[in-house]
Amino acid sequence: MTRFIRTAAASLVGLAFTLPAAVAAVGDTLTYRFNASSTGGAVPTVNQATLLLTETAVGVNFRLTPNWGVTTGNRVDQLHFAFSGEAVTFVDGVGPDASFATSSGAIDSGYTTTSLVDLGWPSSAVSPNLFDALDPFSSWSLNGPTITLSDFMVLATATSTKPTPAFGVISMPGAAPSNWVATGPGVVAAIPEPQTYALMGLGLVMMMFVARRRRND
């Protein structure tokens, strides 16, 4: 009996500690920072823009926030980023007159071919729908039965001296240079679900019970 309890306790504790990594949870986030010149060279210390991805019950939400206070870019024209998995459905966001498409190609010259999401904003200086400093951010959603954060951790490798690996490229006219690369995924901020804590607590209680039985044997 003691051996059985010990084995069960170990199994429960192992499950409790592996569950958050194995099961994607609603509310988990992933952050990409566009802080490397697409032409190569040193990585600046200031981000040109930050892309925050948040997992939802039906897909992934995106929030693109340019660093208007320090960047020399005066607007955002385009965003290309890699993805994998099922075909995506554009749901909402990016503002009026914005374009959305999925394709296959390179996020920028010199990178390997991947599946891409392509977003574009009006570039005319007279358009009321420019994505510029009057807009603190842009947000949208990509939904589908199996779309998760892992579909957007596909990092394209470069066949040149460009920064690698890279997730996507943003075009910000007026910046020097105008294209900036987001390299490497940020840390997924997984928050264990309540049942995970319950399993961990139960496992610890059973381990304490086993230890006490062992002392009494």
Coordinates of C-alpha atoms in Angstrom, one line a residue:
M1 CA 0.0 0.0 0.0
T2 CA 2.8 2.4 0.9
R3 CA 4.5 1.7 -2.5
F4 CA 1.2 2.4 -4.3
I5 CA 0.7 5.8 -2.5
R6 CA 4.3 6.8 -3.2
T7 CA 3.9 6.0 -6.9
A8 CA 0.6 7.9 -7.1
A9 CA 2.0 10.9 -5.3
A10 CA 5.0 11.0 -7.7
S11 CA 2.8 10.8 -10.7
L12 CA 0.5 13.6 -9.5
V13 CA 3.4 15.9 -8.7
G14 CA 4.9 15.2 -12.1
L15 CA 1.6 15.9 -13.8
A16 CA 1.2 19.1 -11.8
F17 CA 4.6 20.5 -12.9
T18 CA 4.3 19.5 -16.6
L19 CA 0.7 20.5 -17.2
P20 CA 1.3 24.3 -17.8
A21 CA 3.9 23.6 -20.4
A22 CA 1.9 20.9 -22.2
V23 CA -1.5 22.6 -22.2
A24 CA -1.9 26.1 -23.7
A25 CA -3.9 28.3 -21.4
V26 CA -6.2 31.2 -22.4
G27 CA -4.4 34.4 -21.4
D28 CA -0.9 33.2 -22.2
T29 CA 1.2 35.9 -24.0
L30 CA 4.1 36.1 -26.4
T31 CA 6.0 39.3 -27.1
Y32 CA 8.1 40.2 -30.1
R33 CA 10.2 43.4 -30.3
F34 CA 11.2 45.0 -33.6
N35 CA 14.6 46.2 -32.5
A36 CA 17.0 45.0 -35.3
S37 CA 17.8 46.6 -38.6
S38 CA 16.7 44.4 -41.5
T39 CA 20.0 45.5 -43.2
G40 CA 22.1 43.9 -40.5
G41 CA 24.4 45.6 -38.1
A42 CA 24.2 46.3 -34.4
V43 CA 20.9 45.8 -32.5
P44 CA 19.6 49.2 -31.1
T45 CA 18.8 49.5 -27.5
V46 CA 15.3 51.0 -28.2
N47 CA 12.4 49.1 -29.7
Q48 CA 10.8 50.5 -32.8
A49 CA 7.6 48.6 -32.0
T50 CA 6.3 45.8 -29.9
L51 CA 3.9 43.0 -30.9
L52 CA 2.0 41.3 -28.1
L53 CA 0.2 38.1 -28.8
T54 CA -2.4 36.7 -26.4
E55 CA -4.1 33.3 -26.6
T56 CA -7.9 33.3 -26.4
A57 CA -10.5 30.6 -26.4
V58 CA -11.0 30.9 -30.1
G59 CA -7.5 31.9 -31.4
V60 CA -4.9 34.6 -30.9
N61 CA -5.2 38.3 -30.4
F62 CA -2.5 40.7 -31.6
R63 CA -1.6 44.2 -30.4
L64 CA 1.1 46.2 -32.3
T65 CA 2.4 49.2 -30.4
P66 CA 4.9 51.5 -32.1
N67 CA 7.4 53.4 -29.9
W68 CA 6.4 56.7 -31.3
G69 CA 8.2 58.6 -28.6
V70 CA 11.7 57.5 -29.7
T71 CA 11.4 56.0 -33.2
T72 CA 12.2 58.2 -36.2
G73 CA 9.5 56.4 -38.2
N74 CA 6.4 58.6 -38.8
R75 CA 4.0 55.8 -39.7
V76 CA 3.6 52.0 -40.1
D77 CA 3.0 50.8 -43.7
Q78 CA 3.3 47.1 -43.5
L79 CA 3.8 44.1 -41.2
H80 CA 4.9 40.6 -42.3
F81 CA 5.2 37.8 -39.9
A82 CA 5.5 34.0 -40.0
F83 CA 3.0 31.5 -38.9
S84 CA 2.2 27.7 -39.2
G85 CA -0.8 25.6 -38.8
E86 CA -4.3 25.9 -40.3
A87 CA -5.6 28.6 -42.6
V88 CA -6.4 31.7 -40.5
T89 CA -9.6 33.8 -40.6
F90 CA -9.2 37.6 -40.3
V91 CA -11.7 38.7 -37.7
D92 CA -11.3 42.3 -36.6
G93 CA -8.9 45.2 -36.1
V94 CA -6.1 47.1 -38.0
G95 CA -8.5 49.9 -38.8
P96 CA -10.5 50.9 -41.9
D97 CA -9.0 50.4 -45.3
A98 CA -6.3 48.1 -43.9
S99 CA -5.4 45.1 -46.1
F100 CA -5.0 41.5 -44.9
A101 CA -3.7 38.5 -46.7
T102 CA -1.9 35.2 -46.1
S103 CA 0.8 34.1 -48.4
S104 CA 4.0 32.0 -48.8
G105 CA 7.3 33.8 -49.2
A106 CA 10.1 35.5 -47.3
I107 CA 9.5 38.0 -44.6
D108 CA 12.3 40.1 -46.2
S109 CA 14.9 39.6 -48.8
G110 CA 17.6 37.1 -47.6
Y111 CA 15.3 35.0 -45.4
T112 CA 13.9 31.5 -46.1
T113 CA 10.4 31.0 -47.3
T114 CA 7.7 30.6 -44.7
S115 CA 3.9 30.9 -44.5
L116 CA 3.2 34.6 -43.9
V117 CA 0.5 36.9 -42.6
D118 CA 0.7 40.2 -44.5
L119 CA -0.9 43.4 -43.1
G120 CA -0.9 46.8 -44.8
W121 CA -2.1 50.2 -43.8
P122 CA -2.9 53.2 -46.1
S123 CA 0.2 55.0 -47.1
S124 CA -1.2 58.1 -48.6
A125 CA -0.4 61.2 -46.6
V126 CA -4.0 62.5 -47.1
S127 CA -5.6 59.3 -45.9
P128 CA -7.5 59.6 -42.6
N129 CA -6.7 56.0 -41.8
L130 CA -2.9 56.2 -41.6
F131 CA -1.3 54.2 -38.8
D132 CA 0.8 57.0 -37.3
A133 CA 1.4 58.8 -34.0
L134 CA -2.3 59.6 -33.7
D135 CA -2.9 55.9 -33.2
P136 CA -1.2 54.5 -30.0
F137 CA -1.6 50.9 -31.3
S138 CA -3.4 48.6 -33.7
S139 CA -5.1 45.3 -32.7
W140 CA -6.6 42.4 -34.5
S141 CA -7.5 38.7 -34.1
L142 CA -6.7 35.5 -36.0
N143 CA -9.1 32.8 -35.1
G144 CA -9.5 29.1 -35.8
P145 CA -10.2 25.8 -34.0
T146 CA -6.5 25.0 -33.6
I147 CA -4.8 28.3 -33.8
T148 CA -2.5 28.9 -30.8
L149 CA 0.5 30.9 -29.8
S150 CA 2.8 28.0 -31.0
D151 CA 1.7 28.8 -34.6
F152 CA 3.4 32.1 -34.3
M153 CA 6.8 31.0 -33.0
V154 CA 8.0 30.0 -36.4
L155 CA 11.4 31.8 -36.8
A156 CA 12.7 32.3 -40.3
T157 CA 16.4 31.9 -40.8
A158 CA 18.5 34.2 -43.0
T159 CA 20.7 33.2 -45.9
S160 CA 22.7 36.4 -45.6
T161 CA 24.3 38.5 -42.8
K162 CA 20.8 39.8 -41.7
P163 CA 19.6 39.2 -38.1
T164 CA 18.6 35.6 -37.6
P165 CA 16.4 33.9 -36.6
A166 CA 13.6 36.4 -37.1
F167 CA 9.8 36.3 -36.7
G168 CA 8.7 39.3 -38.8
V169 CA 9.5 42.6 -40.4
I170 CA 7.8 45.9 -39.9
S171 CA 8.0 48.8 -42.4
M172 CA 8.1 52.3 -40.9
P173 CA 8.7 55.0 -43.5
G174 CA 10.7 57.8 -42.2
A175 CA 12.8 55.5 -39.9
A176 CA 16.4 54.9 -40.7
P177 CA 16.3 52.2 -42.0
S178 CA 12.6 51.9 -42.7
N179 CA 12.4 48.1 -42.1
W180 CA 13.0 46.5 -38.7
V181 CA 13.1 42.9 -37.7
A182 CA 11.6 41.2 -34.7
T183 CA 14.1 38.5 -33.6
G184 CA 13.4 35.7 -31.2
P185 CA 10.2 35.1 -29.2
G186 CA 9.6 36.6 -25.8
V187 CA 8.8 34.4 -22.8
V188 CA 5.3 32.9 -22.8
A189 CA 3.8 34.1 -19.5
A190 CA 2.0 30.9 -18.7
I191 CA -0.2 31.1 -15.6
P192 CA -1.1 27.7 -14.0
E193 CA -4.8 27.0 -14.0
P194 CA -6.5 26.3 -10.6
Q195 CA -6.6 22.6 -11.2
T196 CA -2.8 22.7 -11.6
Y197 CA -2.4 24.1 -8.1
A198 CA -4.9 21.6 -6.7
L199 CA -2.8 18.7 -8.2
M200 CA 0.4 20.2 -6.8
G201 CA -1.2 20.5 -3.4
L202 CA -2.6 17.0 -3.4
G203 CA 0.8 15.6 -4.5
L204 CA 2.6 17.4 -1.6
V205 CA 0.0 16.2 0.9
M206 CA 0.4 12.6 -0.3
M207 CA 4.2 12.9 -0.1
M208 CA 3.9 14.1 3.5
F209 CA 1.6 11.2 4.3
V210 CA 4.1 8.7 2.7
A211 CA 6.9 10.2 4.7
R212 CA 5.0 9.9 7.9
R213 CA 4.1 6.3 7.2
R214 CA 7.7 5.6 6.5
R215 CA 8.8 6.9 9.9
N216 CA 6.1 4.9 11.6
D217 CA 7.1 1.6 9.8

